[in-house]
Structure formats: structure tokens, C-alpha cells
Amino acid sequence: MEMLLSGNQALARGIYEFGGEFASAYPGTPSTEILETIARFWKDDVYAEWAINEKVALEVAVGASYGGARSLAAMKHVGVNVAADPFMTLAYTGVGAGLILVSADDPSLHSSQNEQDNRIYGKFASVPVLEPSDSQESKDFVRYAFEMSEEFDTPVLLRMTTRVSHSKGIVKIGERKVAENKGFERNIEKYVMVPAHAIKRHAIVASRLEKLKAFAEKTELNRVEWKDRKIGIVTGSIAYQHAREAMPEASILKLGLGYPLPMNKIRDFASKVERLFVVEELEGFYEEMIAAAGIKVEGKKYFSNLMELDVDRVRKGFIEAGELDASVIMPSIETEPVLPRPPVLCSGCPHRGVMVALKKAGVYTNGDIGCYTLGGLPPLSQIDSCLCMGASIGNAFGIEKAGKTSRKTVAIIGDSTFLHSGITALASVVYNRGTTTTIIADNGITAMTGGQQNPATSTTLMGEKTYSIDLAELCRALGVQHVRKVDPYDLDETLAAIKEETNRDAASVIITTRPCMLFPKKVNGSPYEVDLGKCIACGACFNVGCPSISVSEVKNEKGKPKSQIDPVTCTGCSICAQVCPADAIARIES
Amino acid sequence: MKNGTTNVLIVGVGGQGVLLASEILIEVAKLMGLDAKKSEVHGMSQRGGIVTSHVRFGKKVYSPLIPHRESDVILAFELAEGLRWVGELRPGGKIIVNTQKIIPTLTTTGKFFYPEKAEEKIRGYSPGATLLDAYEIALELGNPRMVNTILLGVLSKSIDLEEDKWIEVIQRMAPKGTAEINRTAFLKGKEID
């Protein structure tokens, strides 16, 4: 049977087919659908969970592997930074049953704060890296990964990219084959990484890498497509698909195993072509290693290390290199530029009231990773920093301690992000006698990635009821003496709380209490309308940045447009009515 | 249809059903026994952003992304998006535009404006463009939810996939009890020039 599957769905299918028994992840675009797919279709065969963060996701997957189950930990590229501590030493201990770490990289930063190339983690840890280039390989490479993991006693980094994860293609479906589960086998020298053991394991890592290099030379994961020998291209991942289309006549050495490289195979390939190129996305990862081996090669000179590649970018590189005629790219026609549509906070989003209140309070706001970062865009423009998961609280405390900033600073962080890595920062603030105000924008879900459960939502990924962490009690337990809840739909209450807590000489936490408008289910309400007779066209409601509010055809005496509200999308949150100085916005009488 | 691959670019705004439309199209291509790929970026689309979906099918498809100006057909669910993407059409290609307008929130800043005379401009770049108010047609059919199916009907005239395969996939993916109205809407779309 054949099915159309995204790379993520195909990878999930691979975990099922090739005997996976355990999967853990923290949601993060573009990786999220892997665990969602497993939990939706195969939860009776494969245990699937959301961990509180990526470090824990990897640690539990490591435990499951030690315990005899073929296991998966999945995360976005920056999540691997969070999990890097266990990962680097996991490379020393090796595994029990097969263990895969999926890193879903995001070239072009479609929904990320950076575009780091995580193949480098493989080299850093001396761990093999597999790089599927389409959906079929996303499934097939799971089998290779489990088998390599067990044969070489190593974790395997399965590196996806947004374009592989989120493109669909035709995939052949097979049956599930259950792998043998031997349970945990005690082996203190292998699993207890104290210096005396770890030094021996490091030597094993070195010899394992030599064996992997020999494997790389003969595995079918790395294959040569011989065509014209004028140009030879070494490529892998999605770049292979673009290169194959852009250069139909070139010979290609397609790498499925991106680390360690089959250097003899590459040397042989290079010797049989006139000119050798590497076409790879992001860093010159293969190119640097190939050049270091003394093989003449060209790559990043023509194919930038910024942003995703596509067929035209590959063609452009070969045009610059003098190997393609410029006519292969269609000349652009000049069309009229159309205004952008940046993403905005949804109609009725509970974060909007907080952003408007923060703006009124005149404070600096250290943001975090989540929907509320959209409050940094005009017209709200109320987020002053956004670094990584959990950074808001530490950033705000640091600015306070630096001591030169007269304006107050607050941290804003979502419920899931706070649980992911905000708790430790808040404890540190309290311990170090900080007076930081932290706003936990608790919308009861992990929203930005599409509505996933978390430890405060009372259900698990597999749909079971579970204990729910009480965020207010948690903050009090950390030693925060001033914890209060506010309704973010009540601007006066929210503003008063922000003013009071930022003027307090002690650490404080404000928790908002309204749910996300989209998840777990779409919230509708009774809409508001603008009384055009009363509207003075001051623009106050425009400045809350609501997608339901737009410019109407009616203008005031100075020619400024009055506003209108779309009754279909308005959810009746009333924030616009609260900022209107003319009392012109009211609930539609039904 | 360079190298025997058909390229269809479907564009619109988050929430309009672009992804479902491309899902139906690629399933039809698969049912025809063709190799097929599609690509889009998820994530921010639920927050009112631009949505684009690349669908490619033929004997063998490599890149999931359509190169610049190689789209055989562009289906735009929204008027300004039709104008934004018309430059991706290959010479001699077909653009189909639903004339519904979704005004971006940015216009409230007074610094950005929804394009004027967008229909004329699209025709200026592509004289053979089909522009239609699919919402109006859906209302005539008595079901405003049929906008997408009508647009797929219009799309089906420009690409070489069999009618009964289209209807089979649309009916399979339609909500229960709407198979007949979807069939009617698809055939209605096929009548539009």
C-alpha cells in the first residue's frame, strides 16, 4: 500500500513499523507532528508522551533504551541545545536498545529564533547523522538508525529539516515488526559516567567512530548516480532533491549518512569527475571535511550558508560557477508589491490585554518563546527581548541588577514555557533577592505549536487524565511571596496589578487566567460593534492590533478613517471597547 | 509542464482552506498513479499570515518546491494574494483568483494599503486570468462553505486529471452528508470560464 505522508508522519510510521516502543518529545516546529502522529494512530504499540522539556525527553528516552525498548526522542533544532548535556555523554555510554534523537532543523527560520545546523552536533559528539531527503527516506532511515544504533552501540542523530518534515510525498507502507526487548542489563562501567569509567568509554567512542567510517564506505545509504562526468555533486538531505532537478545531467554522490563521511568513496568520486561541488544547506559541513582531507572541492562559494536552498538557488550557484547558462532561470516580471501580512495575535487572544496593559504601564518587557512574542510587532511593539525558551525571567533580573535602567522591567512567559525552563530562573531570582515581576501568560495550552498538552493541562498526549501542576502554588513554593491572578480581559485590573507588583521591593508573579482562543477548542463569544456616530477616528482601537478591527469607509472631519469590527471573527473580548475614549464600541444587542 | 511535471501553486490567507485544497489535489494526482509532492510551511498560518502550498505531480518529482515562474496554474483564494503571486506564473500559465478580500490588520496603521484595482492589475499581467466571486456562487448554491470546492472545479479545467477521480477524492474528504452538494459545487466550478 502507498500513502501520501509528510516527512514527520513517515518518520512516525517508521517508529511504528521498525519496532519502536517508546517516544518522548517537547513540541517545537517543525518536529511536533511526529509524536502527535504516533499518539494518534499507534499508542497501543508505541508509548508516546510530551516531556516537560527536551532535556527530559532525551533522558527518558535514554532510560527506555537502557531498559530494552527501541526509543525515540524528538525535538526542534534549538531543543537539542537544551538536551545537549545528556546527549554529549550519552555518546559515551552508548545505548541498550536502538535509540534515535530526531533534530528537526529550520533553515530559513520559518518559525524559529535561529537557523543553526545540527549536523555539527553529530561531529561534536562522534555520533552518526542520518539525513533523509524525502518522506520515503524519513521512514526507511528509521530502520537504518535503529540497526546502526544497536550494531555500533551508539545513539543516532536523525536530522530532518522543515522542508523534509513538512513536505508530503508517496510512501510505501509495511507491517510492524516487533524488536526483542531484553530489559535493563546492569553494566556499571558502561552506564555510570564517573571519570574512571568515562575515560575508558571515550576511547571506545574513538574506535567506534573508525568502525562507523568503514561502515560509511559500504552502506547503501550513500550512493552514486553516474551521469555526465564533467560535474560531480556531493549532496544530501533536501539539497539532493533541488540539485537533482537543477542539474539533471550531473553525476551525484548522494549522502544518506551525513556523518561520518565515506571519505574514500568521495575521493574516488572526485577522481572520476572534472569538477567537484558540494551542494548543502546551511553550513559547509561536508565541504570543510572534504577539503580537510585534501580533496579539491567547491561549495559555499556558490551556495550560501544562509537560508534554505531551492532549485533556482542551486541553478544560480552553477551559473556563477560557469557551469550553467543564465537562461535556465526564468527572468522575473516586475509586479506591484503587495502589503505584508505578518502574523498577529488572534481575535480575542488573552495576551492582547496584557500587552495593552504593559504598554500603558510604560515598562520594558522581556519576552519568551510563544505566541506573546507577536506582541513585539507593530502596533503593540511591547516585547523588548526574546532569546530562547525560559530566558525572559533571567533577562529581566539581569537588567534590574545592571542597575542603570530607570524604567521598570517585567518578564512575560507562557505556561508551557515557564514549565519548560522558567521555574529554575524564577527560583534563582528569589534566591538572589531579586525584585523581578514575572507575568505567566497562562492560556492553558502550548499554543504556538498548535495546541499541545503540558503538565498544567491535566491531560497527557495519549489522552489520559493526569495531575495538573498548580502554577500559583508552584511559584509560592519557590519562595515568591507575592503571587496573584488577573483576568487579562480586564484592562484596569491588569494594569493595576502590573503597577503594584513592579513597584514592590520583592519578587512577584502575576498569572493571567483566560484560555487560548484556538485550543483545545475554538472560543466564540458575542461580538462588539462600532457606533460610527460616536467614533472620533482617534485610532485607539487600531493600536490594540486586533485582526477583527479594520479601517472603515467612513471618515471624520479631518479625513481620518473610523473603525469597524468584523462580527464574524470578533469574539467579544472587549479590549477595544475598554481603550475607546468615546464610548463608541459596545456589544451587539442580540 | 516542464519535464512532464505539473506545478500548481495554491495561495491564500490562514484559515481559508488552502491546505485542504492542496491535500485534495495531491490525492487526485496519486489516484491517477502519478508521483506527487507538496510543500508548505505550517506554524504561523493560524495567525492570519500568508499561506502558500506547492503541489507538483508527474512521472518523477524531485524538489517539493516549484521554481520561480514555473507554476502552470496558480489558484488564489484571496484577491491581493492573487496579485502578490501572479509573477510566479509561467508564460502561458493560468491564474484563477477568488475575488474575496481579506484586509490585513496592518492597514489600521495608516501606513499600508490594500491594493486598488487589483483585478485589473492581475489581468494586466495575465490577460487570460479567471477572476470569480466564489462566495457569491456558493450562496447561490445555498451553502457558503462550498467556496473551496467551486474553486477546485475551476482549477480542474486547467490540469489534466480525470473528473471522476476529483469527485471521488472530494467526496471522500468532505464532511458526512455533504457529498452531493460538493459534487454539485465542483461541477458548477467546471462551468466557469
PDB file of C-alpha atoms in Angstrom, chain A residues 3 5 16 87 95 106 133 143 160 258 283 305 324 436 441 509 516 522 525 584:
ATOM      1  CA  MET A   3       0.132   6.697   1.226  1.00  0.00           C
ATOM      2  CA  LEU A   5       2.685  11.307   4.088  1.00  0.00           C
ATOM      3  CA  TYR A  16       5.872   2.018  14.456  1.00  0.00           C
ATOM      4  CA  PHE A  87      23.460  13.938  24.553  1.00  0.00           C
ATOM      5  CA  VAL A  95      22.601   2.510  24.270  1.00  0.00           C
ATOM      6  CA  ASP A 106      14.675  25.052  10.444  1.00  0.00           C
ATOM      7  CA  SER A 133      15.707  13.779   1.671  1.00  0.00           C
ATOM      8  CA  ARG A 143      15.210   1.209  10.283  1.00  0.00           C
ATOM      9  CA  MET A 160      15.200  16.468   9.494  1.00  0.00           C
ATOM     10  CA  GLY A 258      25.912  12.757   6.637  1.00  0.00           C
ATOM     11  CA  GLU A 283      26.960  25.353   6.961  1.00  0.00           C
ATOM     12  CA  ASN A 305      25.119  29.249   4.172  1.00  0.00           C
ATOM     13  CA  LEU A 324      25.100  26.625 -16.399  1.00  0.00           C
ATOM     14  CA  THR A 436      11.611  40.952  39.221  1.00  0.00           C
ATOM     15  CA  ALA A 441       0.564  34.233  30.483  1.00  0.00           C
ATOM     16  CA  VAL A 509       4.327  36.764  39.882  1.00  0.00           C
ATOM     17  CA  CYS A 516      -6.307  30.292  24.315  1.00  0.00           C
ATOM     18  CA  LYS A 522     -12.159  27.436  19.359  1.00  0.00           C
ATOM     19  CA  GLY A 525     -18.352  34.961  22.004  1.00  0.00           C
ATOM     20  CA  ALA A 584     -18.233  54.127  20.712  1.00  0.00           C
TER      21      ALA A 584
END
